[in-house]
XYZ file of C-alpha atoms in Angstrom:
595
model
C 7.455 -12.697 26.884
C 10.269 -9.861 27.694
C 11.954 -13.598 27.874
C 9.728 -14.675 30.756
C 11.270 -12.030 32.737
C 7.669 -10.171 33.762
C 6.216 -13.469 34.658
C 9.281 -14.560 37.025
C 8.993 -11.317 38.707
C 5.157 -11.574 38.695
C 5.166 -15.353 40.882
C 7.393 -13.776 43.422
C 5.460 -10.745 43.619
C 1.874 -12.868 43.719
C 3.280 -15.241 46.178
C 3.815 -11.802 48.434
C 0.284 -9.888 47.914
C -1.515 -13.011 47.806
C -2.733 -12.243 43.635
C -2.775 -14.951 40.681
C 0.655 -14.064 38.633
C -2.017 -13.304 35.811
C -3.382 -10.281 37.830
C -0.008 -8.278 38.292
C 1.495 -9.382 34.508
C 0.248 -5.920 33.091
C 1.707 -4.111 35.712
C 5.075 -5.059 35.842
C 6.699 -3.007 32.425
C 10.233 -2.501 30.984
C 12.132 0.845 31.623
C 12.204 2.720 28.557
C 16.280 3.272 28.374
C 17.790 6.560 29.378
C 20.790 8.256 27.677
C 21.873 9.666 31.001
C 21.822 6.971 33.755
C 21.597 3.094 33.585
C 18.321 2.368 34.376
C 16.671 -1.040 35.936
C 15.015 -3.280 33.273
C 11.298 -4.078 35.231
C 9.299 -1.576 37.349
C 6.190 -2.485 39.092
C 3.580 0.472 39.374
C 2.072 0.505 42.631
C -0.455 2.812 41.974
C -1.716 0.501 39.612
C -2.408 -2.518 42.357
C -4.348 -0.037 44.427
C -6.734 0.743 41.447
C -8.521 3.209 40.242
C -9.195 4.954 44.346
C -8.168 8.278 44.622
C -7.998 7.974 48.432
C -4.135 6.828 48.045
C -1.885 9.783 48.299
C 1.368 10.185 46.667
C 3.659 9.523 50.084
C 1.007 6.936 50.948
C 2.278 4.771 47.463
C 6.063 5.666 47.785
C 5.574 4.173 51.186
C 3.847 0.966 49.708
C 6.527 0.518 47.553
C 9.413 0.607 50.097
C 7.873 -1.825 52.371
C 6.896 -4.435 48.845
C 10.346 -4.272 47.816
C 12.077 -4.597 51.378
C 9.953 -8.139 51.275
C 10.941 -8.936 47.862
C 14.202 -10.867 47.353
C 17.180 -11.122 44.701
C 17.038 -14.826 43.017
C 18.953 -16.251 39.872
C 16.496 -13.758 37.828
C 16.770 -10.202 39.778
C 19.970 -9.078 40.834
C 18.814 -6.248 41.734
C 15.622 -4.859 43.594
C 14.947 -0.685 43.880
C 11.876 2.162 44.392
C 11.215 4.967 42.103
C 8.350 7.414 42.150
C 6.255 4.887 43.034
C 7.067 1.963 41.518
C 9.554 -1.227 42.304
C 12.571 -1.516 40.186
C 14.007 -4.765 39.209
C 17.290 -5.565 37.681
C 18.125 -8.991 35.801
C 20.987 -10.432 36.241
C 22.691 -8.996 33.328
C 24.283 -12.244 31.854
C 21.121 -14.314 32.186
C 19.107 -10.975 29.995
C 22.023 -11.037 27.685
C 21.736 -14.723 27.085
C 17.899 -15.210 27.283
C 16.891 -12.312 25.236
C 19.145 -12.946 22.215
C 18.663 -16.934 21.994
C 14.263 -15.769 22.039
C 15.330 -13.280 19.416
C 16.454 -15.778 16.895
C 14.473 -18.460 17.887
C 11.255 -17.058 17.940
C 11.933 -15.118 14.226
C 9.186 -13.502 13.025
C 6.913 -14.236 16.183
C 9.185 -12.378 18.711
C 6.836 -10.085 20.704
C 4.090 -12.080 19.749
C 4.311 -14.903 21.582
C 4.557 -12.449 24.952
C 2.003 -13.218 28.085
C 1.024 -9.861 27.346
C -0.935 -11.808 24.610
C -1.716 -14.950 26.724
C -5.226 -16.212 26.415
C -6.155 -14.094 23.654
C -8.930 -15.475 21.793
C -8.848 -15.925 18.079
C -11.308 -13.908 16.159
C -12.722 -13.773 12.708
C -11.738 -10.083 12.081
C -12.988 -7.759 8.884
C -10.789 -5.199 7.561
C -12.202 -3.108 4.546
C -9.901 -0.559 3.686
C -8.819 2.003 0.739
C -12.082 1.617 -1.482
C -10.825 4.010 -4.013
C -14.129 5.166 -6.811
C -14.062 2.981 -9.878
C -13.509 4.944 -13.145
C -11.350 7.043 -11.110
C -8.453 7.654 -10.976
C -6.585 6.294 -7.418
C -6.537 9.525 -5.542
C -3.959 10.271 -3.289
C -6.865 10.856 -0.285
C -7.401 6.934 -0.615
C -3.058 6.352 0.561
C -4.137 6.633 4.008
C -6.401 4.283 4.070
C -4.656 2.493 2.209
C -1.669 2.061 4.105
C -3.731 2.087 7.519
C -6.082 -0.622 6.871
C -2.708 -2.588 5.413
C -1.257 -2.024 8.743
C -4.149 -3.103 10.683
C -4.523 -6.007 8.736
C -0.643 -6.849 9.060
C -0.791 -6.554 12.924
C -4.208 -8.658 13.237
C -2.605 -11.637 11.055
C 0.345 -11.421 13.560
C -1.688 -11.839 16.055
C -3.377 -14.769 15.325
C -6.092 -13.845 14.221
C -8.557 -14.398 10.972
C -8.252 -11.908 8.989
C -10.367 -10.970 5.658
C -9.318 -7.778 3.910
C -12.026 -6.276 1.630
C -11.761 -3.470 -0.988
C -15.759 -2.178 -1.201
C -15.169 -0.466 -4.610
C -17.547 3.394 -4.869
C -18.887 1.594 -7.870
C -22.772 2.484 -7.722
C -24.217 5.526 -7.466
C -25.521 8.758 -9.214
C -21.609 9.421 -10.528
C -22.705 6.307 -12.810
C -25.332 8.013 -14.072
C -22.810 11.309 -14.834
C -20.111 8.745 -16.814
C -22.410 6.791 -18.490
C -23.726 9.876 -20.156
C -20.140 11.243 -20.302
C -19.267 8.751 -22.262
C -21.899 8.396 -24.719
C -20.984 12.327 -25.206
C -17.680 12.419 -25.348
C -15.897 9.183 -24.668
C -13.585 7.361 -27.263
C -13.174 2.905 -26.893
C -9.685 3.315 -28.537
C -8.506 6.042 -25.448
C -10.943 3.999 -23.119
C -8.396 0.858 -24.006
C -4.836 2.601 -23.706
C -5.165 4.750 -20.752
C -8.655 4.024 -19.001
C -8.909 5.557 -15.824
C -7.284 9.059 -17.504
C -9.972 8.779 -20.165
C -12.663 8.212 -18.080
C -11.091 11.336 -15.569
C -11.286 13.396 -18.589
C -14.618 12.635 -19.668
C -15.744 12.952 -15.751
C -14.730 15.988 -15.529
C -16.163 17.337 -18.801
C -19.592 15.850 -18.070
C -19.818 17.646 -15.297
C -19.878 20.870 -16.720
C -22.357 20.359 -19.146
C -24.559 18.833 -16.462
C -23.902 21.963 -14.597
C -24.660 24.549 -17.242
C -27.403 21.813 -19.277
C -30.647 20.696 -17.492
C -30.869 18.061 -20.072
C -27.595 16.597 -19.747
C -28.359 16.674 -15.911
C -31.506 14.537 -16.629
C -29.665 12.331 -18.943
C -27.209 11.214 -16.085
C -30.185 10.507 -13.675
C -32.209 8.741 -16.397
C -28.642 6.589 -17.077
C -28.437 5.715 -12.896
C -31.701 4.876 -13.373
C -31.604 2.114 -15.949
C -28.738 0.746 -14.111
C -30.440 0.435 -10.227
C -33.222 -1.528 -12.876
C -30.809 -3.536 -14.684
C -30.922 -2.360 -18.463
C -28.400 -4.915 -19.846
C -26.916 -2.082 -21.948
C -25.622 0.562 -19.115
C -24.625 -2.767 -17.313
C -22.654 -3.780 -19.946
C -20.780 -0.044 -20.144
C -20.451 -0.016 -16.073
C -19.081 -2.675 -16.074
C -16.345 -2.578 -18.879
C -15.797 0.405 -16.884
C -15.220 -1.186 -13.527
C -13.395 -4.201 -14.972
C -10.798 -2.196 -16.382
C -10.971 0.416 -13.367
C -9.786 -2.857 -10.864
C -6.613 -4.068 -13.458
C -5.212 -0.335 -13.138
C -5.730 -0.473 -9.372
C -4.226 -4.404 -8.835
C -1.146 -2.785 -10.475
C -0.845 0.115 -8.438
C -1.533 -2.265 -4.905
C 0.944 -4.607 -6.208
C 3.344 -1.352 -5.998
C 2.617 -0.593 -2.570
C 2.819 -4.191 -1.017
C -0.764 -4.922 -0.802
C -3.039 -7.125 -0.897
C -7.268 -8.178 -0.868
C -9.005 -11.000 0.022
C -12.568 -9.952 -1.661
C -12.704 -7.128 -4.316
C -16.437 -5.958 -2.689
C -18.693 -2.704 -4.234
C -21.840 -0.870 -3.646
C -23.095 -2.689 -6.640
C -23.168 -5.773 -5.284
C -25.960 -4.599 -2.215
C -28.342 -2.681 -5.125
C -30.722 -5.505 -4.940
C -29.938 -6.248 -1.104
C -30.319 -2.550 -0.002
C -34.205 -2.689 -1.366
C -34.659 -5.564 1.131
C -33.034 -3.503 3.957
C -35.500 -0.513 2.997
C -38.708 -3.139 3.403
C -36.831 -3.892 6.914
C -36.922 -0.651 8.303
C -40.509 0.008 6.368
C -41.457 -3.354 8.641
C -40.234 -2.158 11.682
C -42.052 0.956 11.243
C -38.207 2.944 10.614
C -38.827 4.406 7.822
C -40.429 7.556 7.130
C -41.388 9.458 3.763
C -40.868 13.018 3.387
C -42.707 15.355 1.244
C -40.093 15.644 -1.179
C -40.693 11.898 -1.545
C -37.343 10.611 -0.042
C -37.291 8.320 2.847
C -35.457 9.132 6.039
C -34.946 7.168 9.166
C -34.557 9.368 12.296
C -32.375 8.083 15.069
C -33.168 10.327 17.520
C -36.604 10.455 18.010
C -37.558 14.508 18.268
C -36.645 15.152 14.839
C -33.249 16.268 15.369
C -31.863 17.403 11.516
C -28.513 16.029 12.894
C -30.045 12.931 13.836
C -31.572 11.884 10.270
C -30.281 10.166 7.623
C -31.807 9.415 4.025
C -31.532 6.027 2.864
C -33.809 6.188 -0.338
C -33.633 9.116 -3.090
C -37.408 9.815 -4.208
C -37.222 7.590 -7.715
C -36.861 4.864 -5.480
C -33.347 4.761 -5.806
C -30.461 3.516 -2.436
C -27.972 5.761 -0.862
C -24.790 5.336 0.128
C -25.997 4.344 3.483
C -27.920 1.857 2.698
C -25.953 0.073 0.835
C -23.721 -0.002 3.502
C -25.967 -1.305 5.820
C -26.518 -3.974 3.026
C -22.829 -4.613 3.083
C -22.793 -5.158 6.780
C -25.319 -7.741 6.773
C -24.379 -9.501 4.045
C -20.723 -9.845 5.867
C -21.683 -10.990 9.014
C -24.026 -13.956 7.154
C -20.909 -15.079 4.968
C -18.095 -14.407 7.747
C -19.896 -13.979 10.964
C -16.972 -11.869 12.034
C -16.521 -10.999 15.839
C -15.042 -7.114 15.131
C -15.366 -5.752 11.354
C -12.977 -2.495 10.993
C -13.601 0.209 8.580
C -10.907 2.458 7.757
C -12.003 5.952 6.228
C -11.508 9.647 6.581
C -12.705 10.977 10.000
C -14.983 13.167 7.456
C -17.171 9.873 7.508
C -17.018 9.471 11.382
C -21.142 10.786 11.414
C -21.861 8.391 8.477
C -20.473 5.251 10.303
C -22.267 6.483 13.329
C -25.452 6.297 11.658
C -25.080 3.360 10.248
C -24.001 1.447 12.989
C -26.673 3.173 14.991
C -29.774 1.892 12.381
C -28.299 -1.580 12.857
C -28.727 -1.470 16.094
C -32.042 -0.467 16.116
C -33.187 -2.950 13.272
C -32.151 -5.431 15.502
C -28.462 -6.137 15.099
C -26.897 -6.981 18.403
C -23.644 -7.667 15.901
C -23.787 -3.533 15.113
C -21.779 -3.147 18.638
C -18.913 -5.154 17.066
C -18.115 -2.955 14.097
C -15.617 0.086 14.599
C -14.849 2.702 12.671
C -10.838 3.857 12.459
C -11.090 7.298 11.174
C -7.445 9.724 10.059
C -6.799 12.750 9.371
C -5.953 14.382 6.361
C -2.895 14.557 4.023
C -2.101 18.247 3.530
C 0.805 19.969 0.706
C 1.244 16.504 -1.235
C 2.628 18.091 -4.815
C 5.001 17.019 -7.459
C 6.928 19.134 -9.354
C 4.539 19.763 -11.844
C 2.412 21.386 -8.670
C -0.613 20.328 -6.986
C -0.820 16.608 -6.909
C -4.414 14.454 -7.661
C -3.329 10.389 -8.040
C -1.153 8.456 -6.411
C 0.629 7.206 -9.107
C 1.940 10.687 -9.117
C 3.305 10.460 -5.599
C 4.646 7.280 -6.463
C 6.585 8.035 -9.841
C 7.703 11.154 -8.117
C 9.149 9.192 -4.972
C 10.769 7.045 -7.166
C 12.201 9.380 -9.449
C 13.617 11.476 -6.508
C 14.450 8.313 -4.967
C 16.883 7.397 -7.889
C 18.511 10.649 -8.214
C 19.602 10.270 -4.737
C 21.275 7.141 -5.260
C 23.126 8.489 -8.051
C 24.629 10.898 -6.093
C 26.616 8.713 -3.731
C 30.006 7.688 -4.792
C 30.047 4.173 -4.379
C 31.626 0.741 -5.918
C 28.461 -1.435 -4.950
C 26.331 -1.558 -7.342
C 22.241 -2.174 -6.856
C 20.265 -5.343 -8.741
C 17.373 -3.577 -9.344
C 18.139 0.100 -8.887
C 14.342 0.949 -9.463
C 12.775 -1.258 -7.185
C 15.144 -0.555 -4.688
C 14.268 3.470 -5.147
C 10.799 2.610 -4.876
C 11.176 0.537 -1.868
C 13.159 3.223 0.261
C 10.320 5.889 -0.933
C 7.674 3.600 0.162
C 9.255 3.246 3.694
C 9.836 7.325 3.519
C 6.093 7.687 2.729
C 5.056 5.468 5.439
C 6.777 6.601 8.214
C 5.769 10.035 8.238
C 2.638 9.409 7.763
C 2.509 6.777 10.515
C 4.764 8.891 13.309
C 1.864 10.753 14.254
C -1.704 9.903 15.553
C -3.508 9.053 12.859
C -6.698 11.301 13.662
C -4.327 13.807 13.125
C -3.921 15.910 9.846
C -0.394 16.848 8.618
C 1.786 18.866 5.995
C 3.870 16.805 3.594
C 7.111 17.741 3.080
C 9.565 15.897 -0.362
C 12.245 17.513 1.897
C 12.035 15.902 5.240
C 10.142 12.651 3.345
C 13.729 11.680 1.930
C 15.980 13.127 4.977
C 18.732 10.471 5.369
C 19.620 12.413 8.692
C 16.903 12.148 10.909
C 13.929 10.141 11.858
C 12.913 8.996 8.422
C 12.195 5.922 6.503
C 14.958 5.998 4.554
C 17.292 6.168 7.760
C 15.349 2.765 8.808
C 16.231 0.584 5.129
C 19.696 2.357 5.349
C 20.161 0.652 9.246
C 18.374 -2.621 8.110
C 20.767 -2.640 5.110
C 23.973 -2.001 6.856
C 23.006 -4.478 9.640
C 22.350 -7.377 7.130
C 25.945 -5.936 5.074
C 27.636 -7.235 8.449
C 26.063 -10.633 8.455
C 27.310 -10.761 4.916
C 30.518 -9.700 5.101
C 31.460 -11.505 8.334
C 29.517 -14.788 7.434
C 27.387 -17.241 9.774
C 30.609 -18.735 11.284
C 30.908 -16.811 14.129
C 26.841 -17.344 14.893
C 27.022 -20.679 16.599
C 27.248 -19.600 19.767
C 28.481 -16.483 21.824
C 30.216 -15.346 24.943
C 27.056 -13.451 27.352
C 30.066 -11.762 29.577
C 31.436 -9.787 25.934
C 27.685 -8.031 25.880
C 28.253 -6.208 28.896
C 29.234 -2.562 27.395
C 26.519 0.064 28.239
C 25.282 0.469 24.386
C 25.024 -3.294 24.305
C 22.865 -2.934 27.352
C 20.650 -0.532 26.381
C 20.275 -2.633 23.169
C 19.058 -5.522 25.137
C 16.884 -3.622 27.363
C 15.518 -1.977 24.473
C 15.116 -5.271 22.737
C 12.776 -6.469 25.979
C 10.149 -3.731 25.359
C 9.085 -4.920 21.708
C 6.180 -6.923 23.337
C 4.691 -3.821 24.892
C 4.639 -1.933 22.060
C 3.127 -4.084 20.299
C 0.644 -4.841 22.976
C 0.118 -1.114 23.033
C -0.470 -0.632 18.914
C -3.084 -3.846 18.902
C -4.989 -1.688 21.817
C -5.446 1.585 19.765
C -4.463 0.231 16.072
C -2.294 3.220 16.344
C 1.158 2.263 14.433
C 3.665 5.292 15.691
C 4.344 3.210 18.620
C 5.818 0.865 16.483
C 7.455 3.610 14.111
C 8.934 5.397 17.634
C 10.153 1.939 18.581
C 12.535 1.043 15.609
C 13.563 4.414 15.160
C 14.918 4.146 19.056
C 16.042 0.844 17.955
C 18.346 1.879 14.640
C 19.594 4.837 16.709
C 21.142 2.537 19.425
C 22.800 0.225 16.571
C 24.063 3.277 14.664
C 26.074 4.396 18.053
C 26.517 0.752 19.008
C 27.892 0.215 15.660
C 30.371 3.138 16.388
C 32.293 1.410 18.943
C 31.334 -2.533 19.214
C 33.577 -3.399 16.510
C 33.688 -6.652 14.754
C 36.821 -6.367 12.499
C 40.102 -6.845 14.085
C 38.076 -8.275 17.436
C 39.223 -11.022 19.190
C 36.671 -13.661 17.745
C 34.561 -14.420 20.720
C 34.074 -10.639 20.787
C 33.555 -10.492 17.307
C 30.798 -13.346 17.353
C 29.061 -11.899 20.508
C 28.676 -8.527 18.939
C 27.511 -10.188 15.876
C 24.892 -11.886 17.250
C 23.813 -8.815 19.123
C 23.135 -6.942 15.412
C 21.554 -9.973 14.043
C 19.649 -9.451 16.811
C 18.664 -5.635 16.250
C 18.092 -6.536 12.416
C 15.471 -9.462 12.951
C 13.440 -7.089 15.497
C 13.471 -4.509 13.005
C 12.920 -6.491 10.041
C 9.560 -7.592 12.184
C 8.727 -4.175 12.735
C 8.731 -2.917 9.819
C 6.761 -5.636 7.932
C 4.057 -5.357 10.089
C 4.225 -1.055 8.977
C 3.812 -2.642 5.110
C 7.278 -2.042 4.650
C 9.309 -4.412 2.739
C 13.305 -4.187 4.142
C 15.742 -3.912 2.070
C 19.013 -6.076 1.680
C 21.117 -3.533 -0.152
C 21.064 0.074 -0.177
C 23.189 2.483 -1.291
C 23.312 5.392 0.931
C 26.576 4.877 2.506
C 27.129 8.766 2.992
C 24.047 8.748 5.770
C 25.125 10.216 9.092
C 23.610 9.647 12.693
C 20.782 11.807 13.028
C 19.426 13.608 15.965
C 17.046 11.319 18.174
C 13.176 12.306 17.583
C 13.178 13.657 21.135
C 16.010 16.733 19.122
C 18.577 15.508 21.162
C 21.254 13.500 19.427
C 21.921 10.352 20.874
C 24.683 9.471 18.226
């Protein structure tokens, strides 16, 4: 890919230094684009073919690279060949990168980037992604949108890659909080509010349980009595847990259905109660296990009896633990998918749990435990509505909407939208996800309604509004002028930097599917929509003379497919129609405006 540009560049090059083309293909990048000076579209970093040996000084490389690119000659690819600090430049021959780059563009749709050398013998794997996991009979908490929208994007980019993707859901749907509800219920739970508004019912009667456990010994030993029956299968608390999850996954298929996402396997801890007894008799085997005098049983992973080092994986009634039903879980997938990398995507408050687990796999025996990684993200901080501190994310939602909608009210405008709710919710989604993807996502950051819904700026909204007003062109100045185009009317310096822009989608790419970090992505097509908002200034497409007119066109068509791609892969649906015609150009996420 970058149109076959870094591989043309690369045979010359290997043909020089005596390397397979294959060898030097990571080296050889695009220029990001400058706003001050036209820059060359390739550089090859020198440093980078000497390795990793910190004998070569800096004049030693700049000296390298004058004498490569004295040797290296212009062709019907590079016009041009320069040095920079340490690196060969290489220009292409500006009508051929016009030409080439658009035609890929719309032929390769949905797979431009993808289909980039970058990528080249890339092996297809059989790749795991569980993600959000929210607690049945709760309420969808607003702490489970990251993973949400993480493990979404993860999941997005793997499919795009090629790549076999099962996304899981592993449901908190066992465990002692069972035990808490079940009594709650019996206490103070109605089946008439159980049936109208579940998960707030059960919230309620959560929350009110736990008080009495706290203050009431008895009610305390009623929950653990309730968990109990359930780890030994009393038909009756079955029959109660699960009305309870049952009704617990329709409210959450409604709310995923909201954001744009989707699950392959709706997973829980209940389905590994049985299998996490036969993982305790593995350890016990392998001589893992240990009992304490409290009567719980620990396995300790380092050896000396490090406190930091041990984890419980049995309660002293006999009953499993989180962890081992996640090491139940683990097993259990790589028997029904044998997967090549399984991905978990969690707070980084679980980092030491994943750690563990992956750690007792290891030594049970699991050469597979080396294959599972944990993605781990920061936390949300300031999310409220108006009504003040904010729990569910139905909340954020309903508020994004509603703010969303008030918005579009504002603007005076004679189009009207289809669907003026989905539309809001859309443009809130794409808000929500972009600041929450511009950072790394270890990271923890402040939310903020005001610069969430910024129209000015490097927002989500400014990315539908750009998509939007790119695909209004198509529409108003039809498909005629797409047949073919003029490469010598693309040769205006924003046109340019458009193009050379265009070349680097590959890389980024490449660069997210390294560290499953998406704000290379999100920096990418906010670059992108800020060179078609100034591009849009002055290539004009009314009253041009129609070759011009059907060059230019083809350019935005251009801009609009590569950021349509981009922002799917984010779990962002683009939008068609949008009415925020007021939005000006907003200062470039660097704070200097480039509009």
């Amino acid at each position: 890919m970058a149109c076959g540009f870094r591989r043309s560049i690369a045979y010359q090059l290997s043909r020089l230094l005596d390397l397979p083309p294959e060898n030097l293909i990571k080296s050889i990048s695009a220029v990001p684009i400058s706003r001050k000076e036209e820059v060359a579209d390739f550089q090859l970093s020198v440093d980078s073919l000497l390795g990793n040996n910190n004998d070569h000084s800096r004049p030693d490389i700049q000296v390298q690279a004058t004498r490569l690119a004295e040797k290296l000659k212009c062709d019907t690819v590079v016009s041009e060949i320069s040095t920079g600090q340490g690196t060969v430049n290489f220009k292409i021959n500006r009508e051929l990168l016009t030409k080439t780059v658009l035609q890929q563009v719309i032929k390769d749709g949905s797979k431009y980037g993808l289909n980039s050398e970058l990528f080249s013998g890339l092996p297809q794997k059989k790749i795991v992604v569980e993600f959000s996991s929210p607690n049945v009979a709760k309420k969808f908490h607003v702490g489970h949108l990251r993973s949400t929208i993480i493990g979404n994007f993860i999941a997005n980019l793997k499919e795009a890659l090629g790549h076999q993707v099962t996304r899981i859901n592993y449901l908190g749907d066992w465990g002692m909080q069972f035990g808490l509800l079940g009594t709650g219920f019996q206490l103070f739970g109605y089946e008439e509010k159980l049936q109208s508004n579940p998960l707030q019912h059960l919230f309620e009667v959560y929350v009110q349980v736990n008080k009495e456990a706290a203050d009431n010994k008895n009610v305390a030993k009623s929950a653990h009595e309730f968990f109990q029956r359930l780890e030994l299968g009393d038909m009756q608390a079955l029959e109660l847990w699960q009305k309870f999850r049952d009704l617990s996954i329709e409210e959450y298929v409604r709310i995923y259905k909201r954001l744009g996402v989707h699950f392959d396997e709706y997973s829980g801890e209940s389905f590994y109660r049985e299998k996490s007894q036969e993982v305790l008799k593995l350890l016990d085997s392998k001589g893992l296990l240990q009992k304490t005098i409290k009567g719980t049983a620990i396995v300790n992973l380092s050896g000396n009896g490090d406190p930091s080092s041990i984890c419980t994986v049995m309660r002293s009634d006999g009953t499993s633990l989180y962890a081992t039903r996640d090491l139940a879980a683990a097993i259990d997938r790589m028997d029904k998918y044998n997967f090549d990398t399984m991905i978990y995507v969690t707070d980084k408050g679980q980092k030491k749990h994943f750690q563990q687990v992956f750690q007792m796999l290891q030594i049970m025996g699991y050469d597979w435990a080396e294959r599972c990684q944990h993605v781990p993200f920061g936390v949300v901080q300031g999310m409220k509505t108006r009504r003040g501190e904010v729990t569910f994310l139905e909340d954020v939602l309903n508020e994004i909407r509603s703010r969303m909608l008030q918005n579009m009210a504002s603007i005076k405008t004679t189009k009207e939208v289809e669907n003026p709710q989905e539309t809001a919710e859309r443009v809130g989604l794409a808000a929500l996800i972009i600041q929450d993807f511009k950072g790394v996502l270890l990271s923890d950051y402040q939310f903020s309604w005001d610069r969430i819904f910024q129209s000015r700026g490097d927002t989500g909204v400014f990315l539908q509004y750009t998509h939007a007003r790119l695909h209004s062109l198509e529409e108003t100045f039809g498909c005629g002028y797409l047949n073919d185009f003029n490469t010598a009317c693309l040769q205006e310096p924003q046109s340019v930097s458009i193009l050379q822009h265009l070349l680097r989608f590959d890389e980024v790419l490449y660069r997210s599917s390294q560290d499953l970090q998406p704000r290379h992505i999100v920096s990418y097509l906010l670059t992108l929509s800020h060179l078609a908002g100034m591009a849009h200034k002055t290539l004009h497409i009314k009253d041009s003379p129609p070759e011009v007119a059907g060059a230019r066109l083809h350019l935005f068509r251009a801009v609009r497919s590569v950021l349509a791609n981009g922002m799917k892969l984010l779990g962002i649906t683009p939008l068609q129609v949008f009415l925020c015609c007021q939005i000006q150009h907003a200062p470039h996420h660097n704070g200097k405006s480039i509009c």
